[in-house]
PDB file of C-alpha atoms in Angstrom:
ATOM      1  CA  UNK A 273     -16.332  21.222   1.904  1.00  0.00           C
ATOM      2  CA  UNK A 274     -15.538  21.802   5.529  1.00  0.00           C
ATOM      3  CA  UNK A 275     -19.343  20.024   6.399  1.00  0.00           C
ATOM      4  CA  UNK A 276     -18.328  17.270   4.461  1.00  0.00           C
ATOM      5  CA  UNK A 277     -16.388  15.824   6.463  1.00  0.00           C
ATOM      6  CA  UNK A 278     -17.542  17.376  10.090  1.00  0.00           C
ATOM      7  CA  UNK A 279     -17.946  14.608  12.749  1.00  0.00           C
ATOM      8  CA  UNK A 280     -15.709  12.148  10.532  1.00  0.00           C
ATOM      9  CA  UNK A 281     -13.376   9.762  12.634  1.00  0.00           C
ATOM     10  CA  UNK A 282      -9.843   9.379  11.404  1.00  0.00           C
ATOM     11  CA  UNK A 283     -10.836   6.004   9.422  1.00  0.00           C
ATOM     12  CA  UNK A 284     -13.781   8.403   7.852  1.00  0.00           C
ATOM     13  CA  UNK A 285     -10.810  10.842   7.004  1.00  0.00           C
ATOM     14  CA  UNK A 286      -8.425   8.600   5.354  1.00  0.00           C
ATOM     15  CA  UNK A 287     -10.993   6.723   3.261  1.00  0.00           C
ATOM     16  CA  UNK A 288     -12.778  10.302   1.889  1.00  0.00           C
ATOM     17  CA  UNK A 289      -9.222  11.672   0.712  1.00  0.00           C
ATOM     18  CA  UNK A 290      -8.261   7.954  -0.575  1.00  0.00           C
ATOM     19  CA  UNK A 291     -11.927   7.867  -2.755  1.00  0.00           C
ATOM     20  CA  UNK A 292     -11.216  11.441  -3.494  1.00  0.00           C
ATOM     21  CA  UNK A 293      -8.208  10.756  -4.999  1.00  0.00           C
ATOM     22  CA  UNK A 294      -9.121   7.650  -6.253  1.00  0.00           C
ATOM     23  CA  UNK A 295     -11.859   9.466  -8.398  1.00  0.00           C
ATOM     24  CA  UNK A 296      -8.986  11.769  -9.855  1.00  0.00           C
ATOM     25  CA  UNK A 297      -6.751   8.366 -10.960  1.00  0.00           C
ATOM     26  CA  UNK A 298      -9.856   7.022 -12.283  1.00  0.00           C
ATOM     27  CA  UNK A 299     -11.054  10.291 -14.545  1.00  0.00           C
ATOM     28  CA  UNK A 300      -7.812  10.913 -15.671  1.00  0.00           C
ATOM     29  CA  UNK A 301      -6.798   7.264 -16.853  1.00  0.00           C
ATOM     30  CA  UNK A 302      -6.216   7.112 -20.725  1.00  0.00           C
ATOM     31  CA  UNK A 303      -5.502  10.309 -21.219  1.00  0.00           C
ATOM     32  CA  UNK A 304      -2.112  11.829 -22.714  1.00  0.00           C
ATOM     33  CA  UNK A 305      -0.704  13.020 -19.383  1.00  0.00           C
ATOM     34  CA  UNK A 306       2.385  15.177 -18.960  1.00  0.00           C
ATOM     35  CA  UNK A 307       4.863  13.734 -17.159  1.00  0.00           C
ATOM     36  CA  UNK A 308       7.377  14.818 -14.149  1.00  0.00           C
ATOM     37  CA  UNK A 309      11.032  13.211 -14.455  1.00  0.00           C
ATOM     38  CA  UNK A 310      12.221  11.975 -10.911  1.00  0.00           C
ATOM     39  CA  UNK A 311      15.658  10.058 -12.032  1.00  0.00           C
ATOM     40  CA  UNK A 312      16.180   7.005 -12.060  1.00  0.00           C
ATOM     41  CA  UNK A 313      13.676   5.401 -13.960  1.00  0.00           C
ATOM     42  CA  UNK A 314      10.828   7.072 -12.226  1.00  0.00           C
ATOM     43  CA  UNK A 315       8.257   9.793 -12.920  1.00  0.00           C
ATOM     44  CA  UNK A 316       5.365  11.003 -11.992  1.00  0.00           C
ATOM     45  CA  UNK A 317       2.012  11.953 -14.095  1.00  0.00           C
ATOM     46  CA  UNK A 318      -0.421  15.000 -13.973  1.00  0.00           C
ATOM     47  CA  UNK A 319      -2.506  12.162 -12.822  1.00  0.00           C
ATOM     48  CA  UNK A 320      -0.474  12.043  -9.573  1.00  0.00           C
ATOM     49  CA  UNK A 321       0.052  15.529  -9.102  1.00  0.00           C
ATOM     50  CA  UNK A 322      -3.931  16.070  -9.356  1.00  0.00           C
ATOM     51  CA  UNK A 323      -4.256  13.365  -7.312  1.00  0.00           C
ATOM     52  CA  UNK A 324      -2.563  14.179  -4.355  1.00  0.00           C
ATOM     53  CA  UNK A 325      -3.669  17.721  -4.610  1.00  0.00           C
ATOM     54  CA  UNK A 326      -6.959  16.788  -4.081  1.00  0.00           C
ATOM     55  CA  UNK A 327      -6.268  13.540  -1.360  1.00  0.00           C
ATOM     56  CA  UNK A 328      -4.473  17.178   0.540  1.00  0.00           C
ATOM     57  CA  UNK A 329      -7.800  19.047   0.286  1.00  0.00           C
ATOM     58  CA  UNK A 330      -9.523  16.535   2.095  1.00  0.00           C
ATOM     59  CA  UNK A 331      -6.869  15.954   5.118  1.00  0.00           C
ATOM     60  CA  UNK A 332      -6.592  20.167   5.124  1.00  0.00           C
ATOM     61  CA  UNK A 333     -10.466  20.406   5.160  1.00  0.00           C
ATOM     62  CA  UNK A 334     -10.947  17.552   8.065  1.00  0.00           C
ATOM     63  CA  UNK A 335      -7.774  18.059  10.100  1.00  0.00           C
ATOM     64  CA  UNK A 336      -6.068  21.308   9.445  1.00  0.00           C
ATOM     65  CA  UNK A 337      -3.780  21.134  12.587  1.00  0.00           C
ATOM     66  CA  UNK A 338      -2.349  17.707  11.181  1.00  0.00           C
ATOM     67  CA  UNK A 339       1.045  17.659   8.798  1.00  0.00           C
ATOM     68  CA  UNK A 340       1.208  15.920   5.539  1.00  0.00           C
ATOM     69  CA  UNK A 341       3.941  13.827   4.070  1.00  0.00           C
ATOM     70  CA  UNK A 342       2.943  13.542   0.281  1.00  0.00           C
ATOM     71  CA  UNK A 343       5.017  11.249  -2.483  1.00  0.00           C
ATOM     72  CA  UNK A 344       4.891  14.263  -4.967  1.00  0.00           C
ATOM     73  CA  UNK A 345       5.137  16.635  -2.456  1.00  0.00           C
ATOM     74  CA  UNK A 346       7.085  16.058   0.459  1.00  0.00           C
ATOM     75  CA  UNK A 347       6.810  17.532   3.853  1.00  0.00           C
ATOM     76  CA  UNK A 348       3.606  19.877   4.190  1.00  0.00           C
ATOM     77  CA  UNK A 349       2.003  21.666   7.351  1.00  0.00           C
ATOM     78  CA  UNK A 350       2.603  23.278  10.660  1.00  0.00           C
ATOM     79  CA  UNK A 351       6.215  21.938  11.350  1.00  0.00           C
ATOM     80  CA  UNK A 352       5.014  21.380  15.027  1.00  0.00           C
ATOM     81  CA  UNK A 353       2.088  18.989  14.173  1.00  0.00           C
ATOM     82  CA  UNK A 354       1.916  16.245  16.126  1.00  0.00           C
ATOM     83  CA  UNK A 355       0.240  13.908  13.439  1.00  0.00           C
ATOM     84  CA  UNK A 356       1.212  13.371  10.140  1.00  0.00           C
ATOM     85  CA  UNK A 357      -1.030  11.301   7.283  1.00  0.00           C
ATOM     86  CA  UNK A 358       1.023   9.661   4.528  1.00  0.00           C
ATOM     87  CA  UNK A 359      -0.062   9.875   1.391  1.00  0.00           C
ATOM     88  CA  UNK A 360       0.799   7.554  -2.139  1.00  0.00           C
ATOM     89  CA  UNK A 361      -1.547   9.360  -4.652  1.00  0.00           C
ATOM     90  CA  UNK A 362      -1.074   6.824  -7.036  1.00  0.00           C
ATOM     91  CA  UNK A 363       1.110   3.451  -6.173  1.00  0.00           C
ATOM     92  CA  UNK A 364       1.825   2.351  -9.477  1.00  0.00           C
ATOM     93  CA  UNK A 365       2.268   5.107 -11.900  1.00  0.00           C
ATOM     94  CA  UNK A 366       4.399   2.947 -14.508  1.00  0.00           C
ATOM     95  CA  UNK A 367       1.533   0.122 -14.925  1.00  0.00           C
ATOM     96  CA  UNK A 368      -1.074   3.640 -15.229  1.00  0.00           C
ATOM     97  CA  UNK A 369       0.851   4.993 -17.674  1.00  0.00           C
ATOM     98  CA  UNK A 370       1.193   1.753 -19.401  1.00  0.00           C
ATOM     99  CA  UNK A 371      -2.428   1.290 -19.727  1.00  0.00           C
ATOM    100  CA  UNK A 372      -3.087  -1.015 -16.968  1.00  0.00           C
ATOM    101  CA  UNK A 373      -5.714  -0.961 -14.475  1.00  0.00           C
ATOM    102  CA  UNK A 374      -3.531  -1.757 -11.523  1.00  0.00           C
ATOM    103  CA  UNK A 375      -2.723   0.802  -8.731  1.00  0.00           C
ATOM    104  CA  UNK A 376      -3.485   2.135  -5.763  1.00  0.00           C
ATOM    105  CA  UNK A 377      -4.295   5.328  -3.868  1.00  0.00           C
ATOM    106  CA  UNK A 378      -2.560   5.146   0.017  1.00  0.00           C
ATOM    107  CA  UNK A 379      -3.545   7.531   3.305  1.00  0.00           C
ATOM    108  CA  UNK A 380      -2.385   6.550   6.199  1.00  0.00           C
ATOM    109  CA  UNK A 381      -1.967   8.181   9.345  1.00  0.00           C
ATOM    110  CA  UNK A 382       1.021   7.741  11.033  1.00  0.00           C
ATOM    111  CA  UNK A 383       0.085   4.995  13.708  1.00  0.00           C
ATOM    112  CA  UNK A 384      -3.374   5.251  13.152  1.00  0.00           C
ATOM    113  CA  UNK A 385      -6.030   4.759  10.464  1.00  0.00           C
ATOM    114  CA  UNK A 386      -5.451   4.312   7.085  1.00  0.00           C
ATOM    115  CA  UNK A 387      -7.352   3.529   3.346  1.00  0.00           C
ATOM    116  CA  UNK A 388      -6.258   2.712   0.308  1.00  0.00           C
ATOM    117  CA  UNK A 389      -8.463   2.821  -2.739  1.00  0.00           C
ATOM    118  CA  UNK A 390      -8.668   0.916  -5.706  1.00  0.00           C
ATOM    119  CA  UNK A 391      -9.702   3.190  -8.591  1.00  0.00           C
ATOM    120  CA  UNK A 392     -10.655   0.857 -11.073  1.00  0.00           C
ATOM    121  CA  UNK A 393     -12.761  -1.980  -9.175  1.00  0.00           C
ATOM    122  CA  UNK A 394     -14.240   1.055  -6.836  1.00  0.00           C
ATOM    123  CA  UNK A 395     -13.348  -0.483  -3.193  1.00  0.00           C
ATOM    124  CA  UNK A 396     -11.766   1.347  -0.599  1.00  0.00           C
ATOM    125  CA  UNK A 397      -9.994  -0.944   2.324  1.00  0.00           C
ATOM    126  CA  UNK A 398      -9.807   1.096   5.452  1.00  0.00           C
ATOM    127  CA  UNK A 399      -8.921   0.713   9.281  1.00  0.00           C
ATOM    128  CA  UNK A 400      -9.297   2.120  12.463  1.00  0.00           C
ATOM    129  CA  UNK A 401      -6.242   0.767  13.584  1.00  0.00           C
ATOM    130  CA  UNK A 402      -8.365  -1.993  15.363  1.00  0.00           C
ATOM    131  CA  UNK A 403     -10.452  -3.815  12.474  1.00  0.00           C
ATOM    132  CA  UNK A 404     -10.206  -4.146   9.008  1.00  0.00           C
ATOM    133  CA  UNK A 405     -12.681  -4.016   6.269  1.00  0.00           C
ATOM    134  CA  UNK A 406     -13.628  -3.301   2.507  1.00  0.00           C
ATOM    135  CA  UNK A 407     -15.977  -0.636   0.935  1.00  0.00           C
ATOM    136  CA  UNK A 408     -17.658  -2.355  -1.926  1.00  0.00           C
ATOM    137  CA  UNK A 409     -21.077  -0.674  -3.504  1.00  0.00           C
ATOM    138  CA  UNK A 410     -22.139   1.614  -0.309  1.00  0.00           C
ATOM    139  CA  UNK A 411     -22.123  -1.527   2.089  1.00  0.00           C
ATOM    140  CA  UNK A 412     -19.267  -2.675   4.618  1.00  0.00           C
ATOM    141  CA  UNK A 413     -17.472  -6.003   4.805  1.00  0.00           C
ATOM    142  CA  UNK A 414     -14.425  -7.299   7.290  1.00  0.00           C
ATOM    143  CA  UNK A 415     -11.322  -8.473   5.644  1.00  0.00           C
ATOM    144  CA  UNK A 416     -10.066 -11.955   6.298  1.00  0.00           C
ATOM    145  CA  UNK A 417      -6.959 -13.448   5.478  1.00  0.00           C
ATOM    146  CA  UNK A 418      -6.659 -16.814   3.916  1.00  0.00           C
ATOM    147  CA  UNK A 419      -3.566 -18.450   2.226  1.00  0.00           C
ATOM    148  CA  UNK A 420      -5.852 -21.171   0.832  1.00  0.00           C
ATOM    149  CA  UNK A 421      -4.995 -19.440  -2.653  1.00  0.00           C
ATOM    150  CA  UNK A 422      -1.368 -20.069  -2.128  1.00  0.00           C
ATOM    151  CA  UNK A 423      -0.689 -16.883  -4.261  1.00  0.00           C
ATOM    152  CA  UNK A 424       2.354 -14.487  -3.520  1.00  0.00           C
ATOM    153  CA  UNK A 425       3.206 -11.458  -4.884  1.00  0.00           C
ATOM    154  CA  UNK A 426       6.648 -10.144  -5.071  1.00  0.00           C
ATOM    155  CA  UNK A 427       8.148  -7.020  -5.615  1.00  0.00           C
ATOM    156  CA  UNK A 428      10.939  -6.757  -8.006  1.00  0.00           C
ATOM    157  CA  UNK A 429      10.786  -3.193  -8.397  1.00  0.00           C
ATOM    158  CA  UNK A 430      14.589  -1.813  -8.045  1.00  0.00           C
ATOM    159  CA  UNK A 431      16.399  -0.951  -5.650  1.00  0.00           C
ATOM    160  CA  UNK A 432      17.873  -3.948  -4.175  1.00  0.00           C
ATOM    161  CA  UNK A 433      19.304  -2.528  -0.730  1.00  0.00           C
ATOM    162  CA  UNK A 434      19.399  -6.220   1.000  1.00  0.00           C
ATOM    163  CA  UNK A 435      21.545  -7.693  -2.314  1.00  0.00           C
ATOM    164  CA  UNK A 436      23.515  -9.973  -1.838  1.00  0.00           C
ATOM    165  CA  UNK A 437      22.190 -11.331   1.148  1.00  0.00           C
ATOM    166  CA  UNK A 438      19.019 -11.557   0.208  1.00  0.00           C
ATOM    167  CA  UNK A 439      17.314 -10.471  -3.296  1.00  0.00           C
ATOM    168  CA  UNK A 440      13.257 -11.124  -4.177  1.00  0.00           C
ATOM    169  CA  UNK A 441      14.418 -12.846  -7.401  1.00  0.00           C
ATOM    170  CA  UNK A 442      15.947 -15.358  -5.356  1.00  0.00           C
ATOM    171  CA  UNK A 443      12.724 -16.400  -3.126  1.00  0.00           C
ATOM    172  CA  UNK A 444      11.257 -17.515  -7.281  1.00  0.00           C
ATOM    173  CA  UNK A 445      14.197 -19.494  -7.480  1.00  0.00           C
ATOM    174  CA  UNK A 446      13.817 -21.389  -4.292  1.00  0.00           C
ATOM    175  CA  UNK A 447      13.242 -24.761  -5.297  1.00  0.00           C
ATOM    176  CA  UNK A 448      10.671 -25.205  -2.479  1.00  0.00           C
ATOM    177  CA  UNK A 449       9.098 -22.231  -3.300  1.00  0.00           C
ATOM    178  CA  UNK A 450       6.492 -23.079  -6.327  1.00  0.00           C
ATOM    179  CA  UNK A 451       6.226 -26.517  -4.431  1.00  0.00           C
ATOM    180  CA  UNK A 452       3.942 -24.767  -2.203  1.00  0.00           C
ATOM    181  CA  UNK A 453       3.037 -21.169  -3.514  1.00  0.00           C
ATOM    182  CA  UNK A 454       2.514 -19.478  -6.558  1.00  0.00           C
ATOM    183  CA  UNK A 455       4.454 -16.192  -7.755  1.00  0.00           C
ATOM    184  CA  UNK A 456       2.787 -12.854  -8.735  1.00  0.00           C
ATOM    185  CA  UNK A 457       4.198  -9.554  -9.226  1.00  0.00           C
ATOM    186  CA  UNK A 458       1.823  -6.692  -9.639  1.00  0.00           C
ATOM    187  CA  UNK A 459       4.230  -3.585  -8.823  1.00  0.00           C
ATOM    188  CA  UNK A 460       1.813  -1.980  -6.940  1.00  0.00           C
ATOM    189  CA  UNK A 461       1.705  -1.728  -2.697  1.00  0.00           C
ATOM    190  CA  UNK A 462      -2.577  -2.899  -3.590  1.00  0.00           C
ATOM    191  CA  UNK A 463      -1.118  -6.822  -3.527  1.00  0.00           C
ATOM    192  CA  UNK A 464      -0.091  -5.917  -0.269  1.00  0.00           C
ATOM    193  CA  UNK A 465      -3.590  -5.138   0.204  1.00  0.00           C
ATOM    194  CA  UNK A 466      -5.127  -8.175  -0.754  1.00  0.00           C
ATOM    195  CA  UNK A 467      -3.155  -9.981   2.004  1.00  0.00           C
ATOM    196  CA  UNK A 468      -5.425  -8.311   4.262  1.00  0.00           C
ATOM    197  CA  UNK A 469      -8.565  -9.232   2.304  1.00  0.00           C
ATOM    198  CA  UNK A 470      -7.675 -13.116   1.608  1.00  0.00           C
ATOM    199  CA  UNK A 471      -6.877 -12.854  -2.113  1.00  0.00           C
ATOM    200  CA  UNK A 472      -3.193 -13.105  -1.775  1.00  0.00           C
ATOM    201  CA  UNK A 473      -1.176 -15.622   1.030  1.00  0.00           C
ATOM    202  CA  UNK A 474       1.194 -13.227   1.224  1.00  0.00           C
ATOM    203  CA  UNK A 475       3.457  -9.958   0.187  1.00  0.00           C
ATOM    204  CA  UNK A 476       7.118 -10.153  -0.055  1.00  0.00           C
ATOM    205  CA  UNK A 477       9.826  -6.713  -0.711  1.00  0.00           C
ATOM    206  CA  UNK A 478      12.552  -5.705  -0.052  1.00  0.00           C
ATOM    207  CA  UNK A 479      14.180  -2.021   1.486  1.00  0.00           C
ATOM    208  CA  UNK A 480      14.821  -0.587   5.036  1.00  0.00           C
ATOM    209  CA  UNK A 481      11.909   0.579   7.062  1.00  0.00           C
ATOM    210  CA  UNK A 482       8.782   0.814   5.325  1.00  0.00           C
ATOM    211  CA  UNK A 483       6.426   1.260   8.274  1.00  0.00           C
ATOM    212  CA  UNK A 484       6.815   4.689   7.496  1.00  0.00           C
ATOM    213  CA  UNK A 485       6.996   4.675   3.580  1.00  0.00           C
ATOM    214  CA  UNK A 486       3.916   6.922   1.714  1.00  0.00           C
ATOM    215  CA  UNK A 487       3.748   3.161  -0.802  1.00  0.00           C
ATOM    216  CA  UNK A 488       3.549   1.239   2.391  1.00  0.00           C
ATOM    217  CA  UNK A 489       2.168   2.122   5.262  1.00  0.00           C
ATOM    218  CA  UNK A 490      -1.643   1.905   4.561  1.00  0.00           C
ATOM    219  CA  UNK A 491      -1.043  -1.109   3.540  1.00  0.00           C
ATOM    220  CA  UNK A 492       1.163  -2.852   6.445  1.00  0.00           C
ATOM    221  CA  UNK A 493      -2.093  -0.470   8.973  1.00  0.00           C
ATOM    222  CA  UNK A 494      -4.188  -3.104   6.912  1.00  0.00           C
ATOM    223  CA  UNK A 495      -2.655  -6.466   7.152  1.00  0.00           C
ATOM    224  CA  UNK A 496      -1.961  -5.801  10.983  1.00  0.00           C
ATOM    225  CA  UNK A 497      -5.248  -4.958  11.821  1.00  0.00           C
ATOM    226  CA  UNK A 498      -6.899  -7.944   9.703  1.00  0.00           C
ATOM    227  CA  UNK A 499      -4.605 -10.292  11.949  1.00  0.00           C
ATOM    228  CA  UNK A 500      -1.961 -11.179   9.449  1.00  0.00           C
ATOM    229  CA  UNK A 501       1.595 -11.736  10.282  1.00  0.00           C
ATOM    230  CA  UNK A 502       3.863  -9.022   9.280  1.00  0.00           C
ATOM    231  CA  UNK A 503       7.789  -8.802  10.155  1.00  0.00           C
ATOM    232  CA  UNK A 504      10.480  -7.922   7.846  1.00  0.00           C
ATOM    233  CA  UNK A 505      12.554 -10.060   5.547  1.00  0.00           C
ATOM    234  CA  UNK A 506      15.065 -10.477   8.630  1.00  0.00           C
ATOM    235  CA  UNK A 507      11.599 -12.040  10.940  1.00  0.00           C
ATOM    236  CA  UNK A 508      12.087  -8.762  12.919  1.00  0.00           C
ATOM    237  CA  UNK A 509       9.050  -6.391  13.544  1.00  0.00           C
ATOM    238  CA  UNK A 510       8.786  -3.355  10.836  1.00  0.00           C
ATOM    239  CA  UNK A 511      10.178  -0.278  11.648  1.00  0.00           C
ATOM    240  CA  UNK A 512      13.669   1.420  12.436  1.00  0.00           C
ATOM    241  CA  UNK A 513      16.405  -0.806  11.270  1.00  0.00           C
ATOM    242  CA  UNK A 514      14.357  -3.178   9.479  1.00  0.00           C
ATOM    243  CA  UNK A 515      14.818  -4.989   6.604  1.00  0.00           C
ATOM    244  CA  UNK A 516      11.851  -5.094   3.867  1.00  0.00           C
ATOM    245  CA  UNK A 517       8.796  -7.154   4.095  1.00  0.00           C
ATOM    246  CA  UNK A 518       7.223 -10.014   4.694  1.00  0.00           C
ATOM    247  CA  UNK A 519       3.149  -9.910   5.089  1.00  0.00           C
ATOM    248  CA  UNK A 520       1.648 -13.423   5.232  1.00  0.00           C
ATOM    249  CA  UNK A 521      -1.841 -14.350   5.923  1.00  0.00           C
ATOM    250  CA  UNK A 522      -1.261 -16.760   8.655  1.00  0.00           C
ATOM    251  CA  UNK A 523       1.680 -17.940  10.754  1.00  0.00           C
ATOM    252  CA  UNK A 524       2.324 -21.284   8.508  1.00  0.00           C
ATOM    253  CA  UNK A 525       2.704 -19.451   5.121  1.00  0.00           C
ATOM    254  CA  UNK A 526       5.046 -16.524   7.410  1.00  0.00           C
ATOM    255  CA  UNK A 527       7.791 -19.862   8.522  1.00  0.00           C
ATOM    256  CA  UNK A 528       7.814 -21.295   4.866  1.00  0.00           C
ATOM    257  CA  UNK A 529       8.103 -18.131   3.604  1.00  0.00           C
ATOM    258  CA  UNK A 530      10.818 -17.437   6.028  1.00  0.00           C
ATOM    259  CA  UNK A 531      12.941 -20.879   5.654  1.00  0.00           C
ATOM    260  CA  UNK A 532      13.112 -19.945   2.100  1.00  0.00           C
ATOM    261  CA  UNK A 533      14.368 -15.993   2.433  1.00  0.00           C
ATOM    262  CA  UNK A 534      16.856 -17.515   5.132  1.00  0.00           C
ATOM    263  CA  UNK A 535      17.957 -20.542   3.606  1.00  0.00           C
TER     264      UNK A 535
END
């Protein structure tokens, strides 16, 4: 394994472990899975577990000085690393389990490059921190964002940490909202993904900081380097004290979407 991935970058790294674990989602999907109770509401699959196993075989393989912060897993590593990859084995466990062919696998290095696969259609999105672009079929394409679509996904996934000053239910409600856009909600950090690649005009959640959530990070790496506008639901820049997320394609679709959340 270690030849593998000898001579990789860390863009190479993130999208092997992302198609690895993509692979695992994929094989796995249909199948009666066992499943890991995580309170409220949530679980896990073996499909997860597998997953990130294998996304941590990869990172371990390619960069076995670097520390690990895994959604099933937690904290993994030398405790003095100075770089730590985020991983999301599988962003959207519920619609899996469900039967539905919408999730996403997320590595992303902390500050640096990051992929996130899509198991089902067989892309991987990566970045080098720099430029953005899509695997698709062996060949290479660059990600550009376009809110011609004037779709939007939303994610109503609980908690609500901003209520009542500002809920994602209430941005549908907004009675200039489906004068101009058009609401989606696919409860899985991908959407946030397609931002990046011009099949969404923008992303909308809420929580704290997500810059350095395992569900979001890859993504946000992937809208910033594709050029899209990405604050938080408070128009301040992602990170420590932050509120949420707002990733739009361009900076006209970011103020509508903003006069709305404020107003």
């Amino acid at each position: 394994m270690a030849n593998s991935y000898a001579g990789l970058d860390d863009a190479g790294v993130a999208t092997a472990a992302a198609g690895a674990g993509a692979e695992v989602v994929r094989g796995m999907y249909g199948r009666p899975l066992s499943r890991v109770d995580k309170g409220g509401g949530d679980f896990a699959t073996a499909a997860d577990l597998e997953a990130e196993k294998t996304i941590l075989g990869v990172i371990r393989t390619a960069r076995p000085d670097d520390a690990v912060l895994g959604e099933e897993g937690g904290r993994q590593g030398p405790a003095d690393a100075e770089r730590q990859w985020l991983v999301d084995p599988l962003c959207g466990t519920l619609n899996y389990a469900a039967g539905t062919m919408l999730v996403a696998v997320n590595v992303a290095l902390r500050g640096g490059a990051a992929a996130v696969a899509d198991p089902f259609s067989g892309e991987i999105f990566f970045t080098d921190g720099r430029s953005a672009r899509v695997r698709r079929d062996g060949a290479d394409a660059p990600l550009t964002p376009t809110s011609a679509n004037g779709l939007v996904d939303v994610d109503l996934d609980p908690p609500d940490p901003e209520a009542p000053g500002f809920r994602a239910v209430d941005l549908l409600a907004h009675p200039g909202f489906a004068e101009r856009f058009r609401p989606r909600v696919a409860s899985t950090s991908l959407a946030l993904t397609w931002v990046a690649a011009g099949r969404r005009a923008a992303y909308v959640a809420v929580g704290g900081d997500l810059s350095e959530s395992v569900h979001f990070a890859a993504g946000i790496a992937m809208c910033r380097a594709a050029g899209c506008v990405v604050t938080g639901t408070d128009g301040a820049p992602v990170g420590r004290g932050g509120h949420g997320l707002v990733a739009a394609a361009d900076e006209e679709t970011h103020r509508l979407l903003m006069s709305m959340i404020r107003g």
